[in-house]
Amino acid sequence: MHIFQICSCTLCLTRTVHLVHNTPMELKEWLKRNDMRVSEFARSIGKSHTTVLRWIDGTTTPSPKAMRLVMTKTHKRVMPSDFFPDQNERTPAQERA
């Protein structure tokens, strides 16, 4: 999905319209791309390491309040829909069962 966002560009130093690629991703991928440990992320949103691991492996789903925290922390790169696999996909927890 592409969206236009007006921002202060750090490259051209102007307030201009840029094409922003807002591609959703799973939390695990976001953590890897941002070189952040699960424990560090969990602490930053006031959750336990174990809770965040359960979200990542699909054992549990974040509450609506926790999803808002995740969206804010990841700058909307991880969205609520990213915690719900497509009907044809299985979560890692389902694969182990």
Short mmCIF file of N, CA and C in Angstrom, two decimals:
data_model
loop_
_atom_site.label_atom_id
_atom_site.label_comp_id
_atom_site.label_asym_id
_atom_site.label_seq_id
_atom_site.Cartn_x
_atom_site.Cartn_y
_atom_site.Cartn_z
N MET A 1 0.84 -1.15 0.00
CA MET A 1 0.00 0.00 0.00
C MET A 1 0.90 1.23 0.00
N HIS A 2 0.53 2.21 -0.77
CA HIS A 2 1.27 3.47 -0.81
C HIS A 2 0.38 4.57 -0.26
N ILE A 3 0.96 5.42 0.55
CA ILE A 3 0.23 6.57 1.03
C ILE A 3 1.12 7.79 0.88
N PHE A 4 0.49 8.94 0.77
CA PHE A 4 1.25 10.18 0.73
C PHE A 4 1.24 10.77 2.12
N GLN A 5 2.36 11.25 2.53
CA GLN A 5 2.50 11.82 3.86
C GLN A 5 3.31 13.10 3.76
N ILE A 6 2.81 14.16 4.36
CA ILE A 6 3.57 15.40 4.41
C ILE A 6 4.49 15.32 5.62
N CYS A 7 5.75 15.53 5.38
CA CYS A 7 6.71 15.41 6.47
C CYS A 7 7.84 16.40 6.29
N SER A 8 8.60 16.57 7.31
CA SER A 8 9.83 17.35 7.20
C SER A 8 10.91 16.38 6.75
N CYS A 9 11.34 16.53 5.55
CA CYS A 9 12.29 15.59 4.97
C CYS A 9 13.70 15.88 5.48
N THR A 10 14.36 14.86 5.97
CA THR A 10 15.73 15.04 6.46
C THR A 10 16.74 15.05 5.32
N LEU A 11 16.30 14.65 4.12
CA LEU A 11 17.21 14.66 2.98
C LEU A 11 17.15 15.99 2.24
N CYS A 12 15.94 16.44 1.90
CA CYS A 12 15.83 17.68 1.14
C CYS A 12 15.54 18.88 2.03
N LEU A 13 15.29 18.63 3.33
CA LEU A 13 15.07 19.68 4.33
C LEU A 13 13.90 20.60 4.01
N THR A 14 12.87 20.04 3.40
CA THR A 14 11.67 20.82 3.11
C THR A 14 10.45 20.10 3.64
N ARG A 15 9.35 20.83 3.72
CA ARG A 15 8.07 20.19 4.02
C ARG A 15 7.46 19.90 2.65
N THR A 16 7.47 18.66 2.28
CA THR A 16 7.03 18.30 0.95
C THR A 16 6.28 16.99 1.00
N VAL A 17 5.64 16.63 -0.10
CA VAL A 17 4.90 15.38 -0.17
C VAL A 17 5.85 14.30 -0.69
N HIS A 18 5.94 13.23 0.06
CA HIS A 18 6.77 12.09 -0.32
C HIS A 18 5.90 10.85 -0.40
N LEU A 19 6.26 9.95 -1.26
CA LEU A 19 5.59 8.66 -1.31
C LEU A 19 6.20 7.79 -0.23
N VAL A 20 5.36 7.33 0.68
CA VAL A 20 5.81 6.50 1.78
C VAL A 20 5.31 5.10 1.56
N HIS A 21 6.18 4.15 1.62
CA HIS A 21 5.79 2.75 1.50
C HIS A 21 5.44 2.26 2.90
N ASN A 22 4.16 2.07 3.13
CA ASN A 22 3.70 1.63 4.45
C ASN A 22 3.31 0.16 4.35
N THR A 23 4.31 -0.68 4.20
CA THR A 23 4.08 -2.10 4.05
C THR A 23 3.99 -2.74 5.42
N PRO A 24 2.86 -3.40 5.71
CA PRO A 24 2.74 -4.03 7.02
C PRO A 24 3.74 -5.17 7.17
N MET A 25 4.10 -5.45 8.40
CA MET A 25 5.01 -6.56 8.66
C MET A 25 4.69 -7.14 10.03
N GLU A 26 5.14 -8.34 10.23
CA GLU A 26 4.94 -8.98 11.52
C GLU A 26 5.91 -8.38 12.54
N LEU A 27 5.53 -8.46 13.80
CA LEU A 27 6.36 -7.91 14.86
C LEU A 27 7.75 -8.51 14.87
N LYS A 28 7.85 -9.80 14.66
CA LYS A 28 9.16 -10.47 14.64
C LYS A 28 10.08 -9.85 13.58
N GLU A 29 9.52 -9.59 12.41
CA GLU A 29 10.30 -8.98 11.33
C GLU A 29 10.70 -7.55 11.69
N TRP A 30 9.77 -6.80 12.29
CA TRP A 30 10.06 -5.42 12.68
C TRP A 30 11.21 -5.39 13.69
N LEU A 31 11.16 -6.28 14.66
CA LEU A 31 12.22 -6.33 15.67
C LEU A 31 13.57 -6.62 15.02
N LYS A 32 13.58 -7.55 14.09
CA LYS A 32 14.84 -7.91 13.41
C LYS A 32 15.37 -6.74 12.60
N ARG A 33 14.49 -6.10 11.83
CA ARG A 33 14.92 -4.97 10.99
C ARG A 33 15.41 -3.79 11.82
N ASN A 34 14.88 -3.66 13.01
CA ASN A 34 15.26 -2.54 13.87
C ASN A 34 16.28 -2.93 14.93
N ASP A 35 16.82 -4.14 14.79
CA ASP A 35 17.88 -4.63 15.68
C ASP A 35 17.50 -4.43 17.15
N MET A 36 16.27 -4.87 17.47
CA MET A 36 15.76 -4.72 18.83
C MET A 36 15.42 -6.08 19.40
N ARG A 37 15.86 -6.33 20.62
CA ARG A 37 15.55 -7.58 21.29
C ARG A 37 14.12 -7.55 21.80
N VAL A 38 13.53 -8.74 21.92
CA VAL A 38 12.16 -8.85 22.42
C VAL A 38 12.05 -8.21 23.80
N SER A 39 13.02 -8.47 24.65
CA SER A 39 12.96 -7.92 26.02
C SER A 39 13.00 -6.39 26.02
N GLU A 40 13.78 -5.81 25.13
CA GLU A 40 13.87 -4.35 25.02
C GLU A 40 12.54 -3.77 24.54
N PHE A 41 11.95 -4.41 23.52
CA PHE A 41 10.66 -3.95 23.01
C PHE A 41 9.59 -4.08 24.09
N ALA A 42 9.56 -5.22 24.75
CA ALA A 42 8.56 -5.46 25.80
C ALA A 42 8.65 -4.39 26.88
N ARG A 43 9.85 -4.11 27.32
CA ARG A 43 10.05 -3.10 28.36
C ARG A 43 9.57 -1.73 27.88
N SER A 44 9.80 -1.42 26.61
CA SER A 44 9.44 -0.10 26.07
C SER A 44 7.93 0.12 26.01
N ILE A 45 7.15 -0.98 25.97
CA ILE A 45 5.69 -0.83 25.94
C ILE A 45 5.04 -1.30 27.24
N GLY A 46 5.86 -1.60 28.23
CA GLY A 46 5.34 -1.98 29.54
C GLY A 46 4.74 -3.37 29.62
N LYS A 47 5.26 -4.27 28.80
CA LYS A 47 4.78 -5.66 28.80
C LYS A 47 5.95 -6.59 29.15
N SER A 48 5.62 -7.82 29.49
CA SER A 48 6.67 -8.78 29.81
C SER A 48 7.25 -9.40 28.54
N HIS A 49 8.48 -9.85 28.66
CA HIS A 49 9.16 -10.55 27.58
C HIS A 49 8.33 -11.75 27.11
N THR A 50 7.79 -12.50 28.06
CA THR A 50 6.99 -13.69 27.75
C THR A 50 5.73 -13.33 26.98
N THR A 51 5.08 -12.26 27.36
CA THR A 51 3.86 -11.82 26.68
C THR A 51 4.15 -11.52 25.21
N VAL A 52 5.21 -10.77 24.96
CA VAL A 52 5.56 -10.41 23.58
C VAL A 52 5.94 -11.65 22.79
N LEU A 53 6.66 -12.58 23.40
CA LEU A 53 6.99 -13.83 22.71
C LEU A 53 5.72 -14.59 22.32
N ARG A 54 4.73 -14.59 23.19
CA ARG A 54 3.47 -15.27 22.88
C ARG A 54 2.75 -14.60 21.72
N TRP A 55 2.83 -13.28 21.62
CA TRP A 55 2.24 -12.59 20.47
C TRP A 55 2.96 -13.01 19.19
N ILE A 56 4.29 -13.06 19.26
CA ILE A 56 5.09 -13.39 18.08
C ILE A 56 4.81 -14.79 17.58
N ASP A 57 4.70 -15.76 18.49
CA ASP A 57 4.48 -17.13 18.02
C ASP A 57 3.00 -17.46 17.82
N GLY A 58 2.12 -16.50 18.08
CA GLY A 58 0.70 -16.71 17.80
C GLY A 58 -0.06 -17.44 18.89
N THR A 59 0.58 -17.66 20.04
CA THR A 59 -0.09 -18.33 21.15
C THR A 59 -1.22 -17.46 21.69
N THR A 60 -0.95 -16.15 21.81
CA THR A 60 -1.97 -15.21 22.26
C THR A 60 -1.99 -14.01 21.32
N THR A 61 -3.02 -13.21 21.46
CA THR A 61 -3.18 -12.00 20.66
C THR A 61 -3.18 -10.80 21.61
N PRO A 62 -2.52 -9.72 21.24
CA PRO A 62 -2.52 -8.55 22.11
C PRO A 62 -3.93 -7.98 22.30
N SER A 63 -4.15 -7.38 23.44
CA SER A 63 -5.41 -6.68 23.69
C SER A 63 -5.47 -5.45 22.78
N PRO A 64 -6.65 -4.87 22.60
CA PRO A 64 -6.73 -3.64 21.79
C PRO A 64 -5.78 -2.55 22.29
N LYS A 65 -5.66 -2.39 23.61
CA LYS A 65 -4.76 -1.38 24.16
C LYS A 65 -3.31 -1.71 23.81
N ALA A 66 -2.93 -2.97 23.93
CA ALA A 66 -1.56 -3.39 23.60
C ALA A 66 -1.29 -3.22 22.11
N MET A 67 -2.30 -3.49 21.27
CA MET A 67 -2.12 -3.30 19.83
C MET A 67 -1.83 -1.83 19.51
N ARG A 68 -2.51 -0.92 20.21
CA ARG A 68 -2.24 0.50 20.00
C ARG A 68 -0.81 0.85 20.41
N LEU A 69 -0.34 0.26 21.50
CA LEU A 69 1.05 0.48 21.93
C LEU A 69 2.03 -0.01 20.87
N VAL A 70 1.76 -1.19 20.32
CA VAL A 70 2.63 -1.76 19.28
C VAL A 70 2.62 -0.87 18.05
N MET A 71 1.43 -0.43 17.63
CA MET A 71 1.33 0.46 16.46
C MET A 71 2.14 1.73 16.68
N THR A 72 2.02 2.31 17.86
CA THR A 72 2.73 3.55 18.15
C THR A 72 4.24 3.32 18.15
N LYS A 73 4.68 2.28 18.82
CA LYS A 73 6.12 1.99 18.93
C LYS A 73 6.74 1.68 17.57
N THR A 74 5.99 1.01 16.70
CA THR A 74 6.52 0.60 15.39
C THR A 74 6.18 1.61 14.29
N HIS A 75 5.64 2.75 14.67
CA HIS A 75 5.25 3.79 13.71
C HIS A 75 4.30 3.23 12.65
N LYS A 76 3.36 2.43 13.11
CA LYS A 76 2.30 1.82 12.29
C LYS A 76 2.83 0.84 11.24
N ARG A 77 4.04 0.34 11.43
CA ARG A 77 4.54 -0.70 10.53
C ARG A 77 3.96 -2.05 10.92
N VAL A 78 3.65 -2.25 12.21
CA VAL A 78 2.98 -3.46 12.68
C VAL A 78 1.57 -3.03 13.07
N MET A 79 0.59 -3.57 12.38
CA MET A 79 -0.81 -3.18 12.57
C MET A 79 -1.58 -4.33 13.23
N PRO A 80 -2.76 -4.04 13.80
CA PRO A 80 -3.55 -5.11 14.42
C PRO A 80 -3.80 -6.30 13.49
N SER A 81 -4.05 -6.03 12.23
CA SER A 81 -4.31 -7.12 11.28
C SER A 81 -3.13 -8.07 11.14
N ASP A 82 -1.92 -7.60 11.46
CA ASP A 82 -0.73 -8.45 11.36
C ASP A 82 -0.71 -9.55 12.41
N PHE A 83 -1.54 -9.43 13.43
CA PHE A 83 -1.62 -10.47 14.47
C PHE A 83 -2.63 -11.55 14.14
N PHE A 84 -3.35 -11.38 13.04
CA PHE A 84 -4.37 -12.35 12.66
C PHE A 84 -4.00 -12.94 11.31
N PRO A 85 -3.55 -14.20 11.29
CA PRO A 85 -3.14 -14.82 10.02
C PRO A 85 -4.34 -14.99 9.10
N ASP A 86 -4.05 -15.06 7.81
CA ASP A 86 -5.10 -15.37 6.84
C ASP A 86 -5.70 -16.72 7.18
N GLN A 87 -6.89 -16.96 6.70
CA GLN A 87 -7.59 -18.21 6.99
C GLN A 87 -6.76 -19.44 6.60
N ASN A 88 -5.98 -19.35 5.55
CA ASN A 88 -5.23 -20.50 5.04
C ASN A 88 -3.85 -20.65 5.70
N GLU A 89 -3.46 -19.67 6.52
CA GLU A 89 -2.15 -19.73 7.17
C GLU A 89 -2.30 -20.25 8.59
N ARG A 90 -1.25 -20.90 9.06
CA ARG A 90 -1.24 -21.40 10.44
C ARG A 90 -0.15 -20.66 11.20
N THR A 91 -0.42 -20.36 12.46
CA THR A 91 0.59 -19.71 13.30
C THR A 91 1.62 -20.76 13.72
N PRO A 92 2.80 -20.33 14.16
CA PRO A 92 3.79 -21.30 14.66
C PRO A 92 3.23 -22.17 15.78
N ALA A 93 2.41 -21.58 16.65
CA ALA A 93 1.82 -22.37 17.74
C ALA A 93 0.89 -23.45 17.20
N GLN A 94 0.14 -23.14 16.14
CA GLN A 94 -0.75 -24.13 15.53
C GLN A 94 0.05 -25.23 14.85
N GLU A 95 1.19 -24.88 14.28
CA GLU A 95 2.04 -25.87 13.62
C GLU A 95 2.56 -26.90 14.62
N ARG A 96 2.87 -26.45 15.83
CA ARG A 96 3.41 -27.36 16.85
C ARG A 96 2.34 -28.27 17.43
N ALA A 97 1.09 -27.85 17.38
CA ALA A 97 -0.01 -28.62 18.01
C ALA A 97 -0.34 -29.88 17.24
#
